[in-house]
Coordinates of C-alpha atoms in Angstrom, one line a residue:
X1 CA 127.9 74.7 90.1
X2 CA 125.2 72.9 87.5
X3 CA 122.8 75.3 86.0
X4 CA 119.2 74.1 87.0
X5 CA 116.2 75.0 84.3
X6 CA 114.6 77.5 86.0
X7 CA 117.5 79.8 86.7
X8 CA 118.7 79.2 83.0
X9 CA 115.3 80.4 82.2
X10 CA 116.2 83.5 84.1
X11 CA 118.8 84.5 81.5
X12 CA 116.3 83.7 78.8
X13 CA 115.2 87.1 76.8
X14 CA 111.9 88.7 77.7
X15 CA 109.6 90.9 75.4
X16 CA 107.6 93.9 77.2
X17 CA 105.6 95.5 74.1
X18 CA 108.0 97.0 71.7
X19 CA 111.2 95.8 73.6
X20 CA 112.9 92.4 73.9
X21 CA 115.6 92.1 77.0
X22 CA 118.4 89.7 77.0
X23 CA 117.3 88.2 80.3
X24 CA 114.9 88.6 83.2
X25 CA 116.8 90.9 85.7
X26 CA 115.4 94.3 85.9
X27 CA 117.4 97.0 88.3
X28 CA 114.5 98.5 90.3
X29 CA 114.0 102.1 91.0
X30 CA 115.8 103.2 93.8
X31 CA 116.2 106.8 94.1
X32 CA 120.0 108.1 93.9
X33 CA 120.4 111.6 95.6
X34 CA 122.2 111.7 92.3
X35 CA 120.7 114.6 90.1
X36 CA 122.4 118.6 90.4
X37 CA 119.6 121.0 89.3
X38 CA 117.2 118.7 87.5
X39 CA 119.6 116.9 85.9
X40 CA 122.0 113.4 86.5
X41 CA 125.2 113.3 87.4
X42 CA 128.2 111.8 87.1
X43 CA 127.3 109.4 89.9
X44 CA 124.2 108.6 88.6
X45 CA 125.9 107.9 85.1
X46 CA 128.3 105.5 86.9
X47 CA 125.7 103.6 88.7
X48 CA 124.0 102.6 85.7
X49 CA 126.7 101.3 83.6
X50 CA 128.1 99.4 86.2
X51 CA 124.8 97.4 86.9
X52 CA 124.5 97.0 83.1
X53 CA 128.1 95.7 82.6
X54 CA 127.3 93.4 85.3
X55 CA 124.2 91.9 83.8
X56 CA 120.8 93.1 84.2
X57 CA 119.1 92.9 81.4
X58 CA 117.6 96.8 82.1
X59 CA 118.0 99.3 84.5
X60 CA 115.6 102.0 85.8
X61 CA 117.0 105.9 86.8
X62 CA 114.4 106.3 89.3
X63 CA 112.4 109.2 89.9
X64 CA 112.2 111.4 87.0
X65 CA 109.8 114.2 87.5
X66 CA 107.5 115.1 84.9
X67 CA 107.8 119.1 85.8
X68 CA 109.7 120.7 89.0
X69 CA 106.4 120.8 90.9
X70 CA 106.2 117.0 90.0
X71 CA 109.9 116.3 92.7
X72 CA 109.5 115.6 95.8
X73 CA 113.3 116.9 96.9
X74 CA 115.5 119.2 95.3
X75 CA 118.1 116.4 94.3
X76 CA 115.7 114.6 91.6
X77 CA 116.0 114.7 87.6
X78 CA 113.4 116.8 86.0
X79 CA 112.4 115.8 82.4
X80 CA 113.1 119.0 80.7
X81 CA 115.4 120.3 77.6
X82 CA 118.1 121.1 80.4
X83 CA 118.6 117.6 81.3
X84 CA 118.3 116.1 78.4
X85 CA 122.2 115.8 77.2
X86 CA 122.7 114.6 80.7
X87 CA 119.9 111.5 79.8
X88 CA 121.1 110.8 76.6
X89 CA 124.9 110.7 77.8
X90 CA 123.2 107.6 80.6
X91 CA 121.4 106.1 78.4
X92 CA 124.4 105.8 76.1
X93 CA 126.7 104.6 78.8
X94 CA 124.0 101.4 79.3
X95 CA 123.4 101.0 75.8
X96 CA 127.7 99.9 75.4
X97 CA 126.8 97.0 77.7
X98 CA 124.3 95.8 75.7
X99 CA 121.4 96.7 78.3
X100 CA 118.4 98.5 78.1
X101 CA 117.6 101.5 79.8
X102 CA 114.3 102.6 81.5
X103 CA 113.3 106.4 82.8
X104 CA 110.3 106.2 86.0
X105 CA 108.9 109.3 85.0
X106 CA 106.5 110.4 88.1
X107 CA 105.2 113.4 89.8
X108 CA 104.9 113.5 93.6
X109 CA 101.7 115.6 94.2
X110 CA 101.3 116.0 97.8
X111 CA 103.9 114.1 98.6
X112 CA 106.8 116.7 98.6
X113 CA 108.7 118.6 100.5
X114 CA 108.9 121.8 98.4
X115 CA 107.1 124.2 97.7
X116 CA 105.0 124.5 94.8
X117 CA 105.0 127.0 92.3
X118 CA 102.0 127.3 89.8
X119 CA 99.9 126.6 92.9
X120 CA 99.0 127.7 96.4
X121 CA 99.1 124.6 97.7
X122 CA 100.2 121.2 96.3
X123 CA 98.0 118.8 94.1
X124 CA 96.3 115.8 94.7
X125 CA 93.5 113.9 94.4
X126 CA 92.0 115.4 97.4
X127 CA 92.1 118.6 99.5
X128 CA 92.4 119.3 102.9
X129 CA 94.8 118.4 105.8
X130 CA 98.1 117.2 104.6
X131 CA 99.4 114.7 107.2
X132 CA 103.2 114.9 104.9
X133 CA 103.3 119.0 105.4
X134 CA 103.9 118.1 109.2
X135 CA 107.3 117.3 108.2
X136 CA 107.3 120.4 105.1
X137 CA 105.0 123.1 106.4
X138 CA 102.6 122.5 103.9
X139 CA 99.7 121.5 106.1
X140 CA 97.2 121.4 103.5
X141 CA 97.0 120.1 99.8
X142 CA 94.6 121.5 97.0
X143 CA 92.1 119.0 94.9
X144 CA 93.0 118.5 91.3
X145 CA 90.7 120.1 88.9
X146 CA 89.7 119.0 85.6
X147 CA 92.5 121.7 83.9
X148 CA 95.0 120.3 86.4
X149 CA 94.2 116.5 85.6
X150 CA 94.5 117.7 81.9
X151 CA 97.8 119.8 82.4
X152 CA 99.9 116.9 84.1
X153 CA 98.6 113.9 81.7
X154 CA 100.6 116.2 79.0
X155 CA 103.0 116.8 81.3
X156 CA 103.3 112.8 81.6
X157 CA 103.6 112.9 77.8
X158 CA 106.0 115.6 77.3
X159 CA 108.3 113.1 80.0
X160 CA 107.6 110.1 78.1
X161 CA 108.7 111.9 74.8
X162 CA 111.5 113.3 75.9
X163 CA 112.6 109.9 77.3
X164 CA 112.4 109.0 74.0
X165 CA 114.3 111.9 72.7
X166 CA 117.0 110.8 75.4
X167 CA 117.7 107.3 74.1
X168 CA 115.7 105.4 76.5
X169 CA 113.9 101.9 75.5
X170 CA 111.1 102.1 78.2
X171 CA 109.4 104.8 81.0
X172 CA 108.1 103.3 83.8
X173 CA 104.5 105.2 85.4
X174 CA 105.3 105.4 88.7
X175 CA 101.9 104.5 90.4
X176 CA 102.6 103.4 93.8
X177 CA 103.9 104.3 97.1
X178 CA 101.8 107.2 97.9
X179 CA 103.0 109.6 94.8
X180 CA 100.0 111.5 92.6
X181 CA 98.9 108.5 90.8
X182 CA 98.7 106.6 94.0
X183 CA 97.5 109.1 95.2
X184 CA 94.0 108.4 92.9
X185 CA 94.3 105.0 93.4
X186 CA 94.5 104.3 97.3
X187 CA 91.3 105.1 99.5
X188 CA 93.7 106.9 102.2
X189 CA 93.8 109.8 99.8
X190 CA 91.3 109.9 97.1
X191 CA 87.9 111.4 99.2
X192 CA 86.8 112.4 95.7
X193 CA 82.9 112.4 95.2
X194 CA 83.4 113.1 91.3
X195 CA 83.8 110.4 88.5
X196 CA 87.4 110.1 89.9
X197 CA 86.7 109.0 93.2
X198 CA 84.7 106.6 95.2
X199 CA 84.8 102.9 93.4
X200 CA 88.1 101.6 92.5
X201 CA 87.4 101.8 88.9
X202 CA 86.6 105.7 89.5
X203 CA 90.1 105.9 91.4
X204 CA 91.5 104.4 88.5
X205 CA 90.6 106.5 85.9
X206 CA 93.1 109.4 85.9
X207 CA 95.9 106.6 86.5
X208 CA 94.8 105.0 82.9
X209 CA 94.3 107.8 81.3
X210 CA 97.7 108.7 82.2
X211 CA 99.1 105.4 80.5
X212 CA 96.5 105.9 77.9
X213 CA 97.9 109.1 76.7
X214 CA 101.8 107.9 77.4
X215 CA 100.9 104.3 75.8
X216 CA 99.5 106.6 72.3
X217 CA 102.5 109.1 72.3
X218 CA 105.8 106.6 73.0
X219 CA 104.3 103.0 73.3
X220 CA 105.1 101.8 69.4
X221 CA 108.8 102.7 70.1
X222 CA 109.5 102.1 74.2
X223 CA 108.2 99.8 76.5
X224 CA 105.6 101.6 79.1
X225 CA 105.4 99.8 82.4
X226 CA 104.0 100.5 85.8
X227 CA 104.7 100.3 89.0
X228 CA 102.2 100.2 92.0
X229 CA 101.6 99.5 95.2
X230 CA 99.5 95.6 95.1
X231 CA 98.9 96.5 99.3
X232 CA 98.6 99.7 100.9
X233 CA 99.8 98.2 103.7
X234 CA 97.3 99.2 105.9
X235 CA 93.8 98.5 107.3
X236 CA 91.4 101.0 105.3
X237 CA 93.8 100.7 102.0
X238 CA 94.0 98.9 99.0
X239 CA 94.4 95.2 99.8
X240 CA 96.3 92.3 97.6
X241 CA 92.1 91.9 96.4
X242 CA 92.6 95.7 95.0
X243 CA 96.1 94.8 93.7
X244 CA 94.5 92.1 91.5
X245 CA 92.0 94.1 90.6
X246 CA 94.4 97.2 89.7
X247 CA 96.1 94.5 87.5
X248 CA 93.0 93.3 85.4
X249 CA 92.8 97.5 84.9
X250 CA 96.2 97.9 83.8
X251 CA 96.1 94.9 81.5
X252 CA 93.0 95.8 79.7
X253 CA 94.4 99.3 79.4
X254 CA 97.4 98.0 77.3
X255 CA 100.5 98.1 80.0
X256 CA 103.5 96.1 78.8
X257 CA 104.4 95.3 82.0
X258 CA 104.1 95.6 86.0
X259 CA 106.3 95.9 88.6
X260 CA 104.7 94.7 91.5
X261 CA 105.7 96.8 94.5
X262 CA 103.4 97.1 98.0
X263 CA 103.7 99.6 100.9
X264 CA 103.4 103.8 101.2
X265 CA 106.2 106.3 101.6
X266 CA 104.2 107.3 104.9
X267 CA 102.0 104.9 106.8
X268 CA 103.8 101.9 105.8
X269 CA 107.2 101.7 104.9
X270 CA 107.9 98.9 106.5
X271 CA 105.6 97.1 104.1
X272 CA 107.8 98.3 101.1
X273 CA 110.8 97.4 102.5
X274 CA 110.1 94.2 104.6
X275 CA 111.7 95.3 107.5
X276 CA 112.2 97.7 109.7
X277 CA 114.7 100.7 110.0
X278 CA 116.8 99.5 113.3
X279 CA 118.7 102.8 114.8
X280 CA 121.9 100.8 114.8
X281 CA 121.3 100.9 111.1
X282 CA 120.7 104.7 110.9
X283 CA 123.3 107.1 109.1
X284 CA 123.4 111.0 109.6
X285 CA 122.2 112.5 106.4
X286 CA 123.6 116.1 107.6
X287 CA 120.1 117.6 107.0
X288 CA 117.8 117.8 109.9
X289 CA 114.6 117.0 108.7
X290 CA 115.5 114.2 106.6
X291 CA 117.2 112.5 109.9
X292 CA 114.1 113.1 112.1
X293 CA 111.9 111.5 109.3
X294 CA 113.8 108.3 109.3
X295 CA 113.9 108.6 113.5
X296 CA 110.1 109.0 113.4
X297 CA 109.3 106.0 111.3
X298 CA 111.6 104.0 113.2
X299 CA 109.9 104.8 116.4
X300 CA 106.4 104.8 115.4
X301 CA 106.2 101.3 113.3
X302 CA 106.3 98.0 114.9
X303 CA 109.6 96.0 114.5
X304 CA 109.8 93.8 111.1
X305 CA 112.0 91.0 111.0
X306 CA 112.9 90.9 107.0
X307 CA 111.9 87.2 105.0
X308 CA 113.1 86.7 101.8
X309 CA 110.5 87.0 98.7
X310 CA 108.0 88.8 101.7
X311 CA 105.6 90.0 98.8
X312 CA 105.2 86.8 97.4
X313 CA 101.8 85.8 99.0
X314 CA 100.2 89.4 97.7
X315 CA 102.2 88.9 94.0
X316 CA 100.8 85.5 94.2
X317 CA 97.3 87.1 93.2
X318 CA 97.9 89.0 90.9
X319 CA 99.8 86.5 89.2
X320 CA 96.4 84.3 89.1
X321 CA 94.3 87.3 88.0
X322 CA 96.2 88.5 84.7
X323 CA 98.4 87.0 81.8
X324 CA 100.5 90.0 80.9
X325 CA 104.2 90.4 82.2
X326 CA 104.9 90.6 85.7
X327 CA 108.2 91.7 87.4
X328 CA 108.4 90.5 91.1
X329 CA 110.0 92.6 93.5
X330 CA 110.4 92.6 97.0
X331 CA 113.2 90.7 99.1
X332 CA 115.0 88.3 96.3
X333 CA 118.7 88.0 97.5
X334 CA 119.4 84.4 96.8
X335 CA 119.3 81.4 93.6
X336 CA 117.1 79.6 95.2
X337 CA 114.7 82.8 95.4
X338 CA 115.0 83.4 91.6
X339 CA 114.5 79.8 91.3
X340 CA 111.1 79.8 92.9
X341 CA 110.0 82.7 91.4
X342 CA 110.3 81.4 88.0
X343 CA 108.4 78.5 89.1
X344 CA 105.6 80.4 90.3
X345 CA 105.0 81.9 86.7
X346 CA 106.4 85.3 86.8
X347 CA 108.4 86.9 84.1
X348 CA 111.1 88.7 85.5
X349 CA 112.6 89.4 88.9
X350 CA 113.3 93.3 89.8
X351 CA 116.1 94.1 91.9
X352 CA 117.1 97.0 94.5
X353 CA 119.5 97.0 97.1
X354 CA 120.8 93.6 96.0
X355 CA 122.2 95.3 93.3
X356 CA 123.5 98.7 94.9
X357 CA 125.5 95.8 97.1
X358 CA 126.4 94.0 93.7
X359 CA 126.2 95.8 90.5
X360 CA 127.7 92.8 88.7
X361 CA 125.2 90.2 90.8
X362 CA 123.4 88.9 87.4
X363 CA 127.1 87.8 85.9
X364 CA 127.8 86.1 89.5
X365 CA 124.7 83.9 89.2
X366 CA 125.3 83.2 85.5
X367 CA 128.4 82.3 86.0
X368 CA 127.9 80.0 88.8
X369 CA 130.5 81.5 91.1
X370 CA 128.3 82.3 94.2
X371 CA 124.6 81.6 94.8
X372 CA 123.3 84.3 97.5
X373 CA 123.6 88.1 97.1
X374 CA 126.1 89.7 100.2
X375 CA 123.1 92.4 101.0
X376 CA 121.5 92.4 104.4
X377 CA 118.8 94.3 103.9
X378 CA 120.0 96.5 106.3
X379 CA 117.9 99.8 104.7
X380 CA 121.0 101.7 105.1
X381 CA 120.8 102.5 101.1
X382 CA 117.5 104.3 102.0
X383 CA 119.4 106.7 104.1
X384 CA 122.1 107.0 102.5
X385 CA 121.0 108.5 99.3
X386 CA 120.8 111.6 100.9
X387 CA 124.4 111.6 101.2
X388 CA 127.2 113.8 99.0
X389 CA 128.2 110.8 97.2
X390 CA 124.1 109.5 96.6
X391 CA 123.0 106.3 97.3
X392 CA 125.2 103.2 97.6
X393 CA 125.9 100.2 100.4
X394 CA 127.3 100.4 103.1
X395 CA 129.6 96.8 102.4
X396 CA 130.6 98.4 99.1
X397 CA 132.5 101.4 97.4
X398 CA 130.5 104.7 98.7
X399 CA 129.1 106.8 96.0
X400 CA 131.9 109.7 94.7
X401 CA 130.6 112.8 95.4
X402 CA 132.9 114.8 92.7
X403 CA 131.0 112.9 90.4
X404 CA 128.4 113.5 92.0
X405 CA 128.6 117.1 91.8
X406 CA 128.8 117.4 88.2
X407 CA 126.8 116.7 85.4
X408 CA 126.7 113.0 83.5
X409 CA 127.2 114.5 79.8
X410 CA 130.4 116.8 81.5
X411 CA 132.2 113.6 82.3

């Protein structure tokens, strides 16, 4: 199969701030049900490598908490001294592939489903009602004060250093989806009357000083990149008008790159995902409240036939409003995809479930032995990462869940 020019300049390399990649395939956060304790395991370590020795120029270990009261479920890494060996040993294992490795370092606020345990009740922007605790108990969530805005921008710093420490090459803010930063940003949670709330550039300002403070401590040696929602995905949210604007912030700020995601964990996951959850595509997780979530969602949201490239039209504007490096994600599972991405300007293309399907999906493009990408974007991934083997596809090998249950540095 000839090569065309825009997917050759696909496997051109790419610099974010301190950090050149060999080409423009980014492995997207995903989270892994792969971490024992705070720390990754085996599994996790496995992933990694094998999407690095199958292309992608980096690869993102998704949620990393920046302190336990930062996860949202028990089976997340925690930046700390315990997990650190465990980091370094991933990190290593992408490094021998000749791929860079990025940490999404993130706290969940009230977005959890555990209790907290330096406060009554968990943190966010706002207090009051907590429409997640219906699931988790926790009906109501406590307002940030100044001393807590100040305690997790260190705690952000401490994760972003210890990133370092760990051998990573980038940490990516998570910033989206309805987790503490978004959390500030979108108008369904920030009711703030303070210099934190109200106008968008008030509901910005703990965001950016978060990548302010991370940008000073790590951003001479890694790349610092956020993601964030560019839609809300619902009425009396941010719109793709907010996304652009969000952008121009982040820019300014000094961001070496965004990853352009849309959609919140609750009110509009269909948005993030492009289509809906069918029941046919449901797996039992084993754990009852995790199974009634996914049931709920599926029952409450309207049906979402997916699209391929279905954020395109909201990425579209932010492309127009900034110049810095952008990394579309959201429904690319083909060459001719990739191919019109490029075209439309933006930098590099970040990848999910297409490559849980097909760790070594990059090579198979760059080698011209198959065009499209074998995932369906079936969403049984999402479900599946609650699993003893973590996440994986279901038209692949399942995750192992002896590796799983150990360590990645005991391996």
């Amino acid at each position: 199969m000839q090569t065309s020019p825009r997917i050759t300049s696909a496997f051109e390399p790419l610099r974010i701030g301190p950090l050149t990649l060999r080409n423009r395939f980014i492995k997207a956060a995903t989270n892994e049900g792969a971490a024992l304790d705070g720390i990754p395991t085996g599994q996790s370590l496995r992933l990694h490598e094998r999407i690095a020795a199958g292309g992608a120029a980096m690869t993102t270990l998704a949620y990393c908490a920046v302190s336990p009261d930062g996860r949202t479920l028990p089976d997340q890494v925690v930046l700390d001294h315990n997990s650190l060996p465990h980091l370094r040993a991933l990190t290593q294992a992408v490094h021998r592939h000749g791929a860079a490795a990025s940490a999404q370092i993130t706290h969940g606020g009230c977005f959890t489903f555990l209790p907290p345990s330096r406060s009554a009740l968990p943190l966010s922007a706002s207090g009051g009602f907590n429409k997640v605790g219906i699931l988790s108990g926790m009906l109501r969530k406590q307002a940030m004060s100044e001393a807590d805005l100040s305690q997790v921008a260190d705690e952000f710093v401490r994760g972003a250093r210890l990133a370092r420490e760990a051998g990573f090459d980038a940490v990516e803010l998570h910033m989206g989806h309805g987790y503490l930063l978004s959390q500030f940003i979108s108008p369904l949670y920030n009711k703030r009357h303070d210099c934190y709330g109200g106008t968008l550039e008030n509901r910005m300002r703990f965001p950016l000083m978060v990548l302010r403070q991370v940008l000073d401590a790590v951003g001479q040696d890694l790349a610092v990149v956020c993601k964030y929602s560019v839609t809300d995905g619902v009425r009396s949210g941010n719109r793709a008008k907010d996304g652009a604007a969000i952008a121009r912030l982040l820019e300014a700020e000094g961001a070496h790159l965004l990853v352009l995601s849309a959609g919140m964990n609750v009110e509009s996951v269909t948005t993030m995902f492009g289509s809906s959850f069918p029941k046919e595509n449901r797996v039992s997780t084993g754990k009852p409240l995790i199974d009634a979530v996914v049931a709920l969602k599926s029952l409450l949201e309207p049906h979402v036939q997916f699209r391929e490239l279905y954020l395109l039209e909201h990425s579209r504007k932010v492309r127009a409003a900034v110049r810095m490096p952008l990394a579309y994600i959201g429904g690319v599972k083909s060459l001719e995809g990739i191919e019109h991405l490029m075209a439309q300007g933006f930098d590099a293309v970040a990848l999910g479930r297409v490559l849980l399907a097909e760790p070594d999906y990059v090579n198979t493009l760059q080698s011209g032995a198959r065009r499209d990408s074998i995932c369906t974007a079936c969403n049984r991934c999402v479900a599946m990462m609650y699993t003893p083997g973590g996440t994986s596809c279901v038209l692949g090998e399942p995750g192992d869940a002896q590796l799983n249950s150990v360590g990645a540095a005991l391996l």
